[in-house]
């Protein structure tokens, strides 16, 4: 956390120094307008996660032809790990500073978070830090995460019902693994579960770090006398949590716990951003952010 704040501070400090230098040397003329898109993801070290990033990049390029698109990664740990492999990934602050340096005047930032939790609010703080900075982009807008309004919840419930495994048989349940958080926005997960269950009572949404956890979900499954479940991540990218905490062979993975409780488990390792039904919701938010630039 402290490291992260320091990184943001340093990026902003470097930008300020670079820009102040440019102004002092008499190049403070108004820049020609240049629009760009910055896509913000958590990041992942798993090669399988690349499928979600590719889906996001392709859809963005198709919907906003001619607009340069860049990626930023919020996870400090992942940036550090990949830097050791020679892959330099930028944080949102670094990416925005570089876009300012490269002459972007209008930037639409889209977060691929699921809920407006702590990480999304951190992103808003970073963007706010650029306001009023000399030579920073004149306008930076931010697109909402997947679940932000009741309209998003309606769309997400539909998307969820449309992306359930096609070979699921009657009586089989689907358990989705959301990330979860102590942030109050965690309430979006059980709210979406309730809404989805009005149509399909066999759909459950649990979380790794919030409420409900796997024990609460297991209790609910027992009440319905379910014998088989499908496990799916409810995160934009099927990364470490999906691979290990959900579908891993370790004792405390969801697959192991539910199997031990007598359920047969079938994991599906696909992030929500890989399904056009969910990706469209994020893209609608990006379209609003791009529109706001005008
Ligand atoms: Co996590």
PDB file of C-alpha atoms and ligand atoms in Angstrom:
ATOM      1  CA  UNK A   1       0.000   0.000   0.000  1.00  0.00           C
ATOM      2  CA  UNK A   2       2.735   2.430   1.000  1.00  0.00           C
ATOM      3  CA  UNK A   3       4.829   1.295  -1.957  1.00  0.00           C
ATOM      4  CA  UNK A   4       1.886   1.936  -4.238  1.00  0.00           C
ATOM      5  CA  UNK A   5       1.334   5.469  -2.907  1.00  0.00           C
ATOM      6  CA  UNK A   6       5.035   6.158  -3.288  1.00  0.00           C
ATOM      7  CA  UNK A   7       4.973   4.936  -6.891  1.00  0.00           C
ATOM      8  CA  UNK A   8       2.025   7.228  -7.652  1.00  0.00           C
ATOM      9  CA  UNK A   9       3.762  10.124  -5.945  1.00  0.00           C
ATOM     10  CA  UNK A  10       7.003   9.548  -7.837  1.00  0.00           C
ATOM     11  CA  UNK A  11       5.228   9.260 -11.198  1.00  0.00           C
ATOM     12  CA  UNK A  12       3.425  12.524 -10.543  1.00  0.00           C
ATOM     13  CA  UNK A  13       6.609  14.214  -9.307  1.00  0.00           C
ATOM     14  CA  UNK A  14       8.530  13.160 -12.450  1.00  0.00           C
ATOM     15  CA  UNK A  15       5.696  14.340 -14.662  1.00  0.00           C
ATOM     16  CA  UNK A  16       5.625  17.680 -12.880  1.00  0.00           C
ATOM     17  CA  UNK A  17       9.377  18.177 -13.254  1.00  0.00           C
ATOM     18  CA  UNK A  18       9.301  17.150 -16.936  1.00  0.00           C
ATOM     19  CA  UNK A  19       6.388  19.433 -17.687  1.00  0.00           C
ATOM     20  CA  UNK A  20       7.755  22.362 -15.703  1.00  0.00           C
ATOM     21  CA  UNK A  21      10.981  22.012 -17.722  1.00  0.00           C
ATOM     22  CA  UNK A  22       9.048  22.085 -20.990  1.00  0.00           C
ATOM     23  CA  UNK A  23       7.206  25.254 -19.963  1.00  0.00           C
ATOM     24  CA  UNK A  24      10.357  27.005 -18.768  1.00  0.00           C
ATOM     25  CA  UNK A  25      12.063  26.400 -22.116  1.00  0.00           C
ATOM     26  CA  UNK A  26       9.283  28.261 -23.901  1.00  0.00           C
ATOM     27  CA  UNK A  27       7.294  25.340 -25.308  1.00  0.00           C
ATOM     28  CA  UNK A  28       4.165  26.085 -23.311  1.00  0.00           C
ATOM     29  CA  UNK A  29       2.030  26.594 -26.431  1.00  0.00           C
ATOM     30  CA  UNK A  30      -1.350  24.908 -26.563  1.00  0.00           C
ATOM     31  CA  UNK A  31      -1.095  21.315 -27.777  1.00  0.00           C
ATOM     32  CA  UNK A  32      -3.198  20.092 -30.718  1.00  0.00           C
ATOM     33  CA  UNK A  33      -6.079  17.863 -29.527  1.00  0.00           C
ATOM     34  CA  UNK A  34      -5.176  14.180 -29.237  1.00  0.00           C
ATOM     35  CA  UNK A  35      -7.634  11.608 -27.926  1.00  0.00           C
ATOM     36  CA  UNK A  36      -6.648   8.321 -26.285  1.00  0.00           C
ATOM     37  CA  UNK A  37      -8.041   5.406 -24.312  1.00  0.00           C
ATOM     38  CA  UNK A  38      -6.428   3.864 -21.242  1.00  0.00           C
ATOM     39  CA  UNK A  39      -7.672   0.410 -20.228  1.00  0.00           C
ATOM     40  CA  UNK A  40      -7.008  -0.456 -16.609  1.00  0.00           C
ATOM     41  CA  UNK A  41      -6.775  -4.085 -15.479  1.00  0.00           C
ATOM     42  CA  UNK A  42      -5.440  -5.763 -12.342  1.00  0.00           C
ATOM     43  CA  UNK A  43      -2.886  -7.743 -14.332  1.00  0.00           C
ATOM     44  CA  UNK A  44      -1.891 -11.392 -14.180  1.00  0.00           C
ATOM     45  CA  UNK A  45       1.236 -13.496 -14.469  1.00  0.00           C
ATOM     46  CA  UNK A  46      -0.713 -16.427 -15.955  1.00  0.00           C
ATOM     47  CA  UNK A  47      -0.429 -16.740 -19.741  1.00  0.00           C
ATOM     48  CA  UNK A  48      -4.076 -17.959 -19.847  1.00  0.00           C
ATOM     49  CA  UNK A  49      -5.170 -14.508 -18.623  1.00  0.00           C
ATOM     50  CA  UNK A  50      -3.968 -13.086 -21.922  1.00  0.00           C
ATOM     51  CA  UNK A  51      -7.215 -14.314 -23.562  1.00  0.00           C
ATOM     52  CA  UNK A  52      -9.225 -11.753 -21.566  1.00  0.00           C
ATOM     53  CA  UNK A  53      -6.765  -8.921 -22.305  1.00  0.00           C
ATOM     54  CA  UNK A  54      -6.921  -9.783 -26.026  1.00  0.00           C
ATOM     55  CA  UNK A  55     -10.731  -9.807 -25.994  1.00  0.00           C
ATOM     56  CA  UNK A  56     -10.736  -6.375 -24.315  1.00  0.00           C
ATOM     57  CA  UNK A  57      -8.163  -4.930 -26.739  1.00  0.00           C
ATOM     58  CA  UNK A  58      -9.896  -6.289 -29.847  1.00  0.00           C
ATOM     59  CA  UNK A  59     -13.325  -5.040 -28.832  1.00  0.00           C
ATOM     60  CA  UNK A  60     -11.967  -1.594 -27.966  1.00  0.00           C
ATOM     61  CA  UNK A  61     -10.143  -1.306 -31.305  1.00  0.00           C
ATOM     62  CA  UNK A  62     -13.318  -2.357 -33.147  1.00  0.00           C
ATOM     63  CA  UNK A  63     -15.561   0.133 -31.331  1.00  0.00           C
ATOM     64  CA  UNK A  64     -13.174   3.108 -31.355  1.00  0.00           C
ATOM     65  CA  UNK A  65     -11.247   2.876 -34.630  1.00  0.00           C
ATOM     66  CA  UNK A  66      -8.323   5.275 -34.927  1.00  0.00           C
ATOM     67  CA  UNK A  67      -8.159   6.036 -31.206  1.00  0.00           C
ATOM     68  CA  UNK A  68      -4.825   4.937 -29.669  1.00  0.00           C
ATOM     69  CA  UNK A  69      -5.327   2.412 -26.850  1.00  0.00           C
ATOM     70  CA  UNK A  70      -2.966   1.707 -23.966  1.00  0.00           C
ATOM     71  CA  UNK A  71      -3.104  -0.638 -20.974  1.00  0.00           C
ATOM     72  CA  UNK A  72      -2.269   0.026 -17.329  1.00  0.00           C
ATOM     73  CA  UNK A  73      -1.958  -2.529 -14.529  1.00  0.00           C
ATOM     74  CA  UNK A  74      -3.040  -1.802 -10.970  1.00  0.00           C
ATOM     75  CA  UNK A  75      -1.251  -4.665  -9.204  1.00  0.00           C
ATOM     76  CA  UNK A  76       2.131  -3.625  -7.887  1.00  0.00           C
ATOM     77  CA  UNK A  77       3.115  -7.247  -7.190  1.00  0.00           C
ATOM     78  CA  UNK A  78       2.315  -8.313 -10.737  1.00  0.00           C
ATOM     79  CA  UNK A  79       4.187  -5.362 -12.244  1.00  0.00           C
ATOM     80  CA  UNK A  80       7.184  -6.249 -10.088  1.00  0.00           C
ATOM     81  CA  UNK A  81       7.085  -9.949 -11.049  1.00  0.00           C
ATOM     82  CA  UNK A  82       6.805  -9.223 -14.770  1.00  0.00           C
ATOM     83  CA  UNK A  83       9.521  -6.548 -14.604  1.00  0.00           C
ATOM     84  CA  UNK A  84      11.908  -9.345 -13.491  1.00  0.00           C
ATOM     85  CA  UNK A  85      11.002 -11.166 -16.727  1.00  0.00           C
ATOM     86  CA  UNK A  86      11.831  -8.015 -18.685  1.00  0.00           C
ATOM     87  CA  UNK A  87       8.192  -7.003 -19.246  1.00  0.00           C
ATOM     88  CA  UNK A  88       7.732  -3.384 -18.217  1.00  0.00           C
ATOM     89  CA  UNK A  89       4.080  -2.755 -17.338  1.00  0.00           C
ATOM     90  CA  UNK A  90       2.824   0.689 -16.356  1.00  0.00           C
ATOM     91  CA  UNK A  91       0.677   1.638 -13.381  1.00  0.00           C
ATOM     92  CA  UNK A  92      -2.288   3.944 -14.163  1.00  0.00           C
ATOM     93  CA  UNK A  93      -0.264   6.959 -12.908  1.00  0.00           C
ATOM     94  CA  UNK A  94       2.756   6.049 -15.022  1.00  0.00           C
ATOM     95  CA  UNK A  95       0.586   5.413 -18.079  1.00  0.00           C
ATOM     96  CA  UNK A  96      -1.215   8.764 -17.719  1.00  0.00           C
ATOM     97  CA  UNK A  97       2.107  10.589 -17.199  1.00  0.00           C
ATOM     98  CA  UNK A  98       3.485   8.983 -20.362  1.00  0.00           C
ATOM     99  CA  UNK A  99       0.323   9.805 -22.304  1.00  0.00           C
ATOM    100  CA  UNK A 100       0.672  13.443 -21.183  1.00  0.00           C
ATOM    101  CA  UNK A 101       4.277  13.357 -22.360  1.00  0.00           C
ATOM    102  CA  UNK A 102       3.199  11.900 -25.703  1.00  0.00           C
ATOM    103  CA  UNK A 103       0.831  14.809 -26.274  1.00  0.00           C
ATOM    104  CA  UNK A 104      -2.544  13.280 -25.351  1.00  0.00           C
ATOM    105  CA  UNK A 105      -4.984  16.050 -24.428  1.00  0.00           C
ATOM    106  CA  UNK A 106      -8.122  13.938 -23.859  1.00  0.00           C
ATOM    107  CA  UNK A 107      -8.021  10.507 -22.238  1.00  0.00           C
ATOM    108  CA  UNK A 108     -10.893   8.147 -21.444  1.00  0.00           C
ATOM    109  CA  UNK A 109      -9.894   5.672 -18.730  1.00  0.00           C
ATOM    110  CA  UNK A 110     -11.848   2.423 -18.428  1.00  0.00           C
ATOM    111  CA  UNK A 111     -11.548   0.232 -15.364  1.00  0.00           C
ATOM    112  CA  UNK A 112     -12.141  -3.497 -15.707  1.00  0.00           C
ATOM    113  CA  UNK A 113     -13.036  -3.847 -12.069  1.00  0.00           C
ATOM    114  CA  UNK A 114     -16.257  -5.668 -11.214  1.00  0.00           C
ATOM    115  CA  UNK A 115     -17.507  -3.399  -8.413  1.00  0.00           C
ATOM    116  CA  UNK A 116     -16.742   0.203  -7.382  1.00  0.00           C
ATOM    117  CA  UNK A 117     -14.579  -0.919  -4.459  1.00  0.00           C
ATOM    118  CA  UNK A 118     -11.264   0.261  -3.072  1.00  0.00           C
ATOM    119  CA  UNK A 119      -9.230  -0.341  -6.229  1.00  0.00           C
ATOM    120  CA  UNK A 120     -11.678   1.625  -8.373  1.00  0.00           C
ATOM    121  CA  UNK A 121     -11.610   4.518  -5.907  1.00  0.00           C
ATOM    122  CA  UNK A 122      -7.796   4.405  -5.900  1.00  0.00           C
ATOM    123  CA  UNK A 123      -7.969   4.831  -9.673  1.00  0.00           C
ATOM    124  CA  UNK A 124     -10.243   7.857  -9.268  1.00  0.00           C
ATOM    125  CA  UNK A 125      -7.681   9.395  -6.844  1.00  0.00           C
ATOM    126  CA  UNK A 126      -4.889   8.889  -9.371  1.00  0.00           C
ATOM    127  CA  UNK A 127      -6.935  10.591 -12.087  1.00  0.00           C
ATOM    128  CA  UNK A 128      -7.845  13.444  -9.712  1.00  0.00           C
ATOM    129  CA  UNK A 129      -4.111  13.927  -9.075  1.00  0.00           C
ATOM    130  CA  UNK A 130      -3.663  14.987 -12.692  1.00  0.00           C
ATOM    131  CA  UNK A 131      -6.305  17.706 -12.561  1.00  0.00           C
ATOM    132  CA  UNK A 132      -4.809  21.150 -12.860  1.00  0.00           C
ATOM    133  CA  UNK A 133      -1.280  19.836 -13.498  1.00  0.00           C
ATOM    134  CA  UNK A 134       0.515  21.936 -16.087  1.00  0.00           C
ATOM    135  CA  UNK A 135       0.525  20.192 -19.484  1.00  0.00           C
ATOM    136  CA  UNK A 136      -1.400  17.156 -18.203  1.00  0.00           C
ATOM    137  CA  UNK A 137      -4.284  16.049 -20.443  1.00  0.00           C
ATOM    138  CA  UNK A 138      -6.969  18.761 -20.375  1.00  0.00           C
ATOM    139  CA  UNK A 139      -9.619  16.194 -19.742  1.00  0.00           C
ATOM    140  CA  UNK A 140      -9.530  12.713 -18.238  1.00  0.00           C
ATOM    141  CA  UNK A 141     -12.794  10.810 -17.846  1.00  0.00           C
ATOM    142  CA  UNK A 142     -13.277   7.446 -16.104  1.00  0.00           C
ATOM    143  CA  UNK A 143     -15.679   4.697 -17.158  1.00  0.00           C
ATOM    144  CA  UNK A 144     -17.510   2.830 -14.384  1.00  0.00           C
ATOM    145  CA  UNK A 145     -16.772  -0.766 -13.354  1.00  0.00           C
ATOM    146  CA  UNK A 146     -19.084  -3.626 -14.406  1.00  0.00           C
ATOM    147  CA  UNK A 147     -21.608  -3.167 -11.592  1.00  0.00           C
ATOM    148  CA  UNK A 148     -22.227   0.491 -10.834  1.00  0.00           C
ATOM    149  CA  UNK A 149     -25.937   1.210 -11.196  1.00  0.00           C
ATOM    150  CA  UNK A 150     -29.164  -0.802 -11.023  1.00  0.00           C
ATOM    151  CA  UNK A 151     -29.211  -0.726 -14.833  1.00  0.00           C
ATOM    152  CA  UNK A 152     -25.794  -2.452 -14.769  1.00  0.00           C
ATOM    153  CA  UNK A 153     -27.160  -5.025 -12.319  1.00  0.00           C
ATOM    154  CA  UNK A 154     -30.087  -5.763 -14.681  1.00  0.00           C
ATOM    155  CA  UNK A 155     -27.700  -6.179 -17.613  1.00  0.00           C
ATOM    156  CA  UNK A 156     -25.227  -8.264 -15.585  1.00  0.00           C
ATOM    157  CA  UNK A 157     -27.979 -10.607 -14.346  1.00  0.00           C
ATOM    158  CA  UNK A 158     -28.987 -11.168 -17.986  1.00  0.00           C
ATOM    159  CA  UNK A 159     -25.348 -11.661 -19.024  1.00  0.00           C
ATOM    160  CA  UNK A 160     -24.846 -14.143 -16.207  1.00  0.00           C
ATOM    161  CA  UNK A 161     -27.904 -16.190 -17.179  1.00  0.00           C
ATOM    162  CA  UNK A 162     -26.762 -16.177 -20.815  1.00  0.00           C
ATOM    163  CA  UNK A 163     -23.248 -17.408 -20.042  1.00  0.00           C
ATOM    164  CA  UNK A 164     -24.065 -20.354 -17.767  1.00  0.00           C
ATOM    165  CA  UNK A 165     -22.575 -23.659 -18.990  1.00  0.00           C
ATOM    166  CA  UNK A 166     -24.651 -24.976 -21.890  1.00  0.00           C
ATOM    167  CA  UNK A 167     -24.201 -28.616 -20.866  1.00  0.00           C
ATOM    168  CA  UNK A 168     -25.477 -28.058 -17.323  1.00  0.00           C
ATOM    169  CA  UNK A 169     -28.269 -30.491 -16.444  1.00  0.00           C
ATOM    170  CA  UNK A 170     -31.367 -29.870 -14.295  1.00  0.00           C
ATOM    171  CA  UNK A 171     -30.527 -29.930 -10.592  1.00  0.00           C
ATOM    172  CA  UNK A 172     -26.918 -28.846 -11.158  1.00  0.00           C
ATOM    173  CA  UNK A 173     -25.916 -25.512  -9.622  1.00  0.00           C
ATOM    174  CA  UNK A 174     -23.455 -22.870 -10.779  1.00  0.00           C
ATOM    175  CA  UNK A 175     -21.206 -21.271  -8.157  1.00  0.00           C
ATOM    176  CA  UNK A 176     -19.428 -18.102  -9.206  1.00  0.00           C
ATOM    177  CA  UNK A 177     -16.360 -16.830  -7.390  1.00  0.00           C
ATOM    178  CA  UNK A 178     -16.253 -13.057  -7.006  1.00  0.00           C
ATOM    179  CA  UNK A 179     -13.240 -11.338  -5.489  1.00  0.00           C
ATOM    180  CA  UNK A 180     -14.990  -9.719  -2.525  1.00  0.00           C
ATOM    181  CA  UNK A 181     -13.745  -6.927  -0.300  1.00  0.00           C
ATOM    182  CA  UNK A 182     -14.271  -5.305   3.110  1.00  0.00           C
ATOM    183  CA  UNK A 183     -15.396  -2.201   1.120  1.00  0.00           C
ATOM    184  CA  UNK A 184     -19.179  -1.555   1.307  1.00  0.00           C
ATOM    185  CA  UNK A 185     -19.449  -2.108  -2.467  1.00  0.00           C
ATOM    186  CA  UNK A 186     -19.119  -5.840  -1.641  1.00  0.00           C
ATOM    187  CA  UNK A 187     -22.933  -5.747  -1.265  1.00  0.00           C
ATOM    188  CA  UNK A 188     -23.159  -5.777  -5.074  1.00  0.00           C
ATOM    189  CA  UNK A 189     -22.312  -9.506  -5.096  1.00  0.00           C
ATOM    190  CA  UNK A 190     -25.193 -10.777  -2.943  1.00  0.00           C
ATOM    191  CA  UNK A 191     -27.488  -8.213  -4.627  1.00  0.00           C
ATOM    192  CA  UNK A 192     -26.666  -9.635  -8.054  1.00  0.00           C
ATOM    193  CA  UNK A 193     -27.063 -13.180  -6.731  1.00  0.00           C
ATOM    194  CA  UNK A 194     -30.534 -12.375  -5.400  1.00  0.00           C
ATOM    195  CA  UNK A 195     -31.545 -10.781  -8.677  1.00  0.00           C
ATOM    196  CA  UNK A 196     -30.231 -13.723 -10.749  1.00  0.00           C
ATOM    197  CA  UNK A 197     -31.946 -16.254  -8.479  1.00  0.00           C
ATOM    198  CA  UNK A 198     -35.339 -14.749  -9.324  1.00  0.00           C
ATOM    199  CA  UNK A 199     -34.871 -16.456 -12.719  1.00  0.00           C
ATOM    200  CA  UNK A 200     -32.525 -19.358 -11.856  1.00  0.00           C
ATOM    201  CA  UNK A 201     -32.446 -20.513  -8.231  1.00  0.00           C
ATOM    202  CA  UNK A 202     -29.366 -22.639  -8.941  1.00  0.00           C
ATOM    203  CA  UNK A 203     -26.965 -19.712  -9.417  1.00  0.00           C
ATOM    204  CA  UNK A 204     -24.772 -18.651  -6.476  1.00  0.00           C
ATOM    205  CA  UNK A 205     -22.186 -15.896  -6.126  1.00  0.00           C
ATOM    206  CA  UNK A 206     -19.613 -16.284  -3.366  1.00  0.00           C
ATOM    207  CA  UNK A 207     -16.445 -14.303  -2.733  1.00  0.00           C
ATOM    208  CA  UNK A 208     -12.828 -14.960  -1.757  1.00  0.00           C
ATOM    209  CA  UNK A 209     -12.401 -11.954   0.511  1.00  0.00           C
ATOM    210  CA  UNK A 210     -15.930 -10.792   1.344  1.00  0.00           C
ATOM    211  CA  UNK A 211     -19.472 -12.027   2.067  1.00  0.00           C
ATOM    212  CA  UNK A 212     -20.780 -14.581   1.302  1.00  0.00           C
ATOM    213  CA  UNK A 213     -17.825 -16.936   1.540  1.00  0.00           C
ATOM    214  CA  UNK A 214     -17.676 -20.618   0.489  1.00  0.00           C
ATOM    215  CA  UNK A 215     -19.202 -21.825   3.810  1.00  0.00           C
ATOM    216  CA  UNK A 216     -22.355 -19.741   3.318  1.00  0.00           C
ATOM    217  CA  UNK A 217     -22.611 -20.932  -0.290  1.00  0.00           C
ATOM    218  CA  UNK A 218     -22.169 -24.562   0.767  1.00  0.00           C
ATOM    219  CA  UNK A 219     -24.980 -24.198   3.334  1.00  0.00           C
ATOM    220  CA  UNK A 220     -27.265 -22.820   0.617  1.00  0.00           C
ATOM    221  CA  UNK A 221     -26.343 -25.663  -1.762  1.00  0.00           C
ATOM    222  CA  UNK A 222     -27.147 -28.238   0.951  1.00  0.00           C
ATOM    223  CA  UNK A 223     -30.618 -26.734   1.386  1.00  0.00           C
ATOM    224  CA  UNK A 224     -31.301 -27.348  -2.312  1.00  0.00           C
ATOM    225  CA  UNK A 225     -29.823 -30.863  -2.146  1.00  0.00           C
ATOM    226  CA  UNK A 226     -27.447 -30.124  -5.027  1.00  0.00           C
ATOM    227  CA  UNK A 227     -25.080 -32.954  -6.093  1.00  0.00           C
ATOM    228  CA  UNK A 228     -23.059 -31.279  -8.815  1.00  0.00           C
ATOM    229  CA  UNK A 229     -21.790 -27.729  -9.266  1.00  0.00           C
ATOM    230  CA  UNK A 230     -20.061 -25.772 -11.989  1.00  0.00           C
ATOM    231  CA  UNK A 231     -17.400 -23.396 -10.677  1.00  0.00           C
ATOM    232  CA  UNK A 232     -16.832 -20.162 -12.583  1.00  0.00           C
ATOM    233  CA  UNK A 233     -14.816 -17.036 -11.773  1.00  0.00           C
ATOM    234  CA  UNK A 234     -16.807 -13.812 -11.459  1.00  0.00           C
ATOM    235  CA  UNK A 235     -13.764 -11.672 -12.219  1.00  0.00           C
ATOM    236  CA  UNK A 236     -12.831 -10.020 -15.516  1.00  0.00           C
ATOM    237  CA  UNK A 237      -9.758 -12.223 -15.886  1.00  0.00           C
ATOM    238  CA  UNK A 238      -9.337 -15.897 -14.976  1.00  0.00           C
ATOM    239  CA  UNK A 239      -6.055 -15.382 -13.121  1.00  0.00           C
ATOM    240  CA  UNK A 240      -4.519 -16.605  -9.906  1.00  0.00           C
ATOM    241  CA  UNK A 241      -7.742 -16.670  -7.820  1.00  0.00           C
ATOM    242  CA  UNK A 242      -9.578 -18.686 -10.475  1.00  0.00           C
ATOM    243  CA  UNK A 243      -6.711 -21.064 -11.136  1.00  0.00           C
ATOM    244  CA  UNK A 244      -5.674 -21.679  -7.525  1.00  0.00           C
ATOM    245  CA  UNK A 245      -8.302 -20.516  -5.001  1.00  0.00           C
ATOM    246  CA  UNK A 246     -11.214 -21.719  -7.115  1.00  0.00           C
ATOM    247  CA  UNK A 247     -10.056 -24.664  -9.225  1.00  0.00           C
ATOM    248  CA  UNK A 248      -6.712 -25.608  -7.600  1.00  0.00           C
ATOM    249  CA  UNK A 249      -5.924 -28.936  -5.955  1.00  0.00           C
ATOM    250  CA  UNK A 250      -4.833 -27.406  -2.627  1.00  0.00           C
ATOM    251  CA  UNK A 251      -6.869 -28.394   0.409  1.00  0.00           C
ATOM    252  CA  UNK A 252      -8.487 -24.985   0.857  1.00  0.00           C
ATOM    253  CA  UNK A 253      -9.481 -24.347  -2.762  1.00  0.00           C
ATOM    254  CA  UNK A 254     -13.208 -24.127  -3.427  1.00  0.00           C
ATOM    255  CA  UNK A 255     -13.016 -27.221  -5.611  1.00  0.00           C
ATOM    256  CA  UNK A 256     -11.404 -29.225  -2.777  1.00  0.00           C
ATOM    257  CA  UNK A 257     -13.806 -27.931  -0.131  1.00  0.00           C
ATOM    258  CA  UNK A 258     -16.941 -28.564  -2.152  1.00  0.00           C
ATOM    259  CA  UNK A 259     -15.668 -31.972  -3.284  1.00  0.00           C
ATOM    260  CA  UNK A 260     -14.975 -32.887   0.354  1.00  0.00           C
ATOM    261  CA  UNK A 261     -18.562 -31.876   1.159  1.00  0.00           C
ATOM    262  CA  UNK A 262     -19.763 -34.496  -1.323  1.00  0.00           C
ATOM    263  CA  UNK A 263     -20.365 -32.369  -4.412  1.00  0.00           C
ATOM    264  CA  UNK A 264     -18.941 -33.132  -7.800  1.00  0.00           C
ATOM    265  CA  UNK A 265     -17.256 -30.010  -9.212  1.00  0.00           C
ATOM    266  CA  UNK A 266     -16.607 -28.890 -12.740  1.00  0.00           C
ATOM    267  CA  UNK A 267     -14.509 -25.711 -13.034  1.00  0.00           C
ATOM    268  CA  UNK A 268     -14.732 -23.383 -16.048  1.00  0.00           C
ATOM    269  CA  UNK A 269     -11.631 -21.188 -16.344  1.00  0.00           C
ATOM    270  CA  UNK A 270     -12.862 -18.185 -18.264  1.00  0.00           C
ATOM    271  CA  UNK A 271     -12.929 -14.572 -17.056  1.00  0.00           C
ATOM    272  CA  UNK A 272     -16.086 -12.488 -17.455  1.00  0.00           C
ATOM    273  CA  UNK A 273     -14.283 -10.138 -19.899  1.00  0.00           C
ATOM    274  CA  UNK A 274     -13.973 -13.113 -22.277  1.00  0.00           C
ATOM    275  CA  UNK A 275     -17.767 -13.229 -22.689  1.00  0.00           C
ATOM    276  CA  UNK A 276     -19.174 -10.599 -25.099  1.00  0.00           C
ATOM    277  CA  UNK A 277     -22.289 -10.381 -22.866  1.00  0.00           C
ATOM    278  CA  UNK A 278     -20.234  -8.944 -19.974  1.00  0.00           C
ATOM    279  CA  UNK A 279     -17.654  -7.127 -22.095  1.00  0.00           C
ATOM    280  CA  UNK A 280     -20.488  -5.119 -23.692  1.00  0.00           C
ATOM    281  CA  UNK A 281     -21.403  -3.664 -20.275  1.00  0.00           C
ATOM    282  CA  UNK A 282     -17.856  -2.377 -19.726  1.00  0.00           C
ATOM    283  CA  UNK A 283     -17.755  -1.121 -23.327  1.00  0.00           C
ATOM    284  CA  UNK A 284     -20.962   0.866 -22.802  1.00  0.00           C
ATOM    285  CA  UNK A 285     -19.238   2.539 -19.835  1.00  0.00           C
ATOM    286  CA  UNK A 286     -16.180   3.263 -21.974  1.00  0.00           C
ATOM    287  CA  UNK A 287     -18.424   4.736 -24.703  1.00  0.00           C
ATOM    288  CA  UNK A 288     -19.892   7.124 -22.075  1.00  0.00           C
ATOM    289  CA  UNK A 289     -16.381   8.092 -20.910  1.00  0.00           C
ATOM    290  CA  UNK A 290     -15.296   8.757 -24.515  1.00  0.00           C
ATOM    291  CA  UNK A 291     -18.444  10.793 -25.131  1.00  0.00           C
ATOM    292  CA  UNK A 292     -17.769  12.852 -21.988  1.00  0.00           C
ATOM    293  CA  UNK A 293     -14.435  13.937 -23.490  1.00  0.00           C
ATOM    294  CA  UNK A 294     -16.255  16.138 -26.028  1.00  0.00           C
TER     295      UNK A 294
HETATM  296 CO1  LIG B   1      -7.025 -10.844  -4.778  1.00  0.00          CO
END
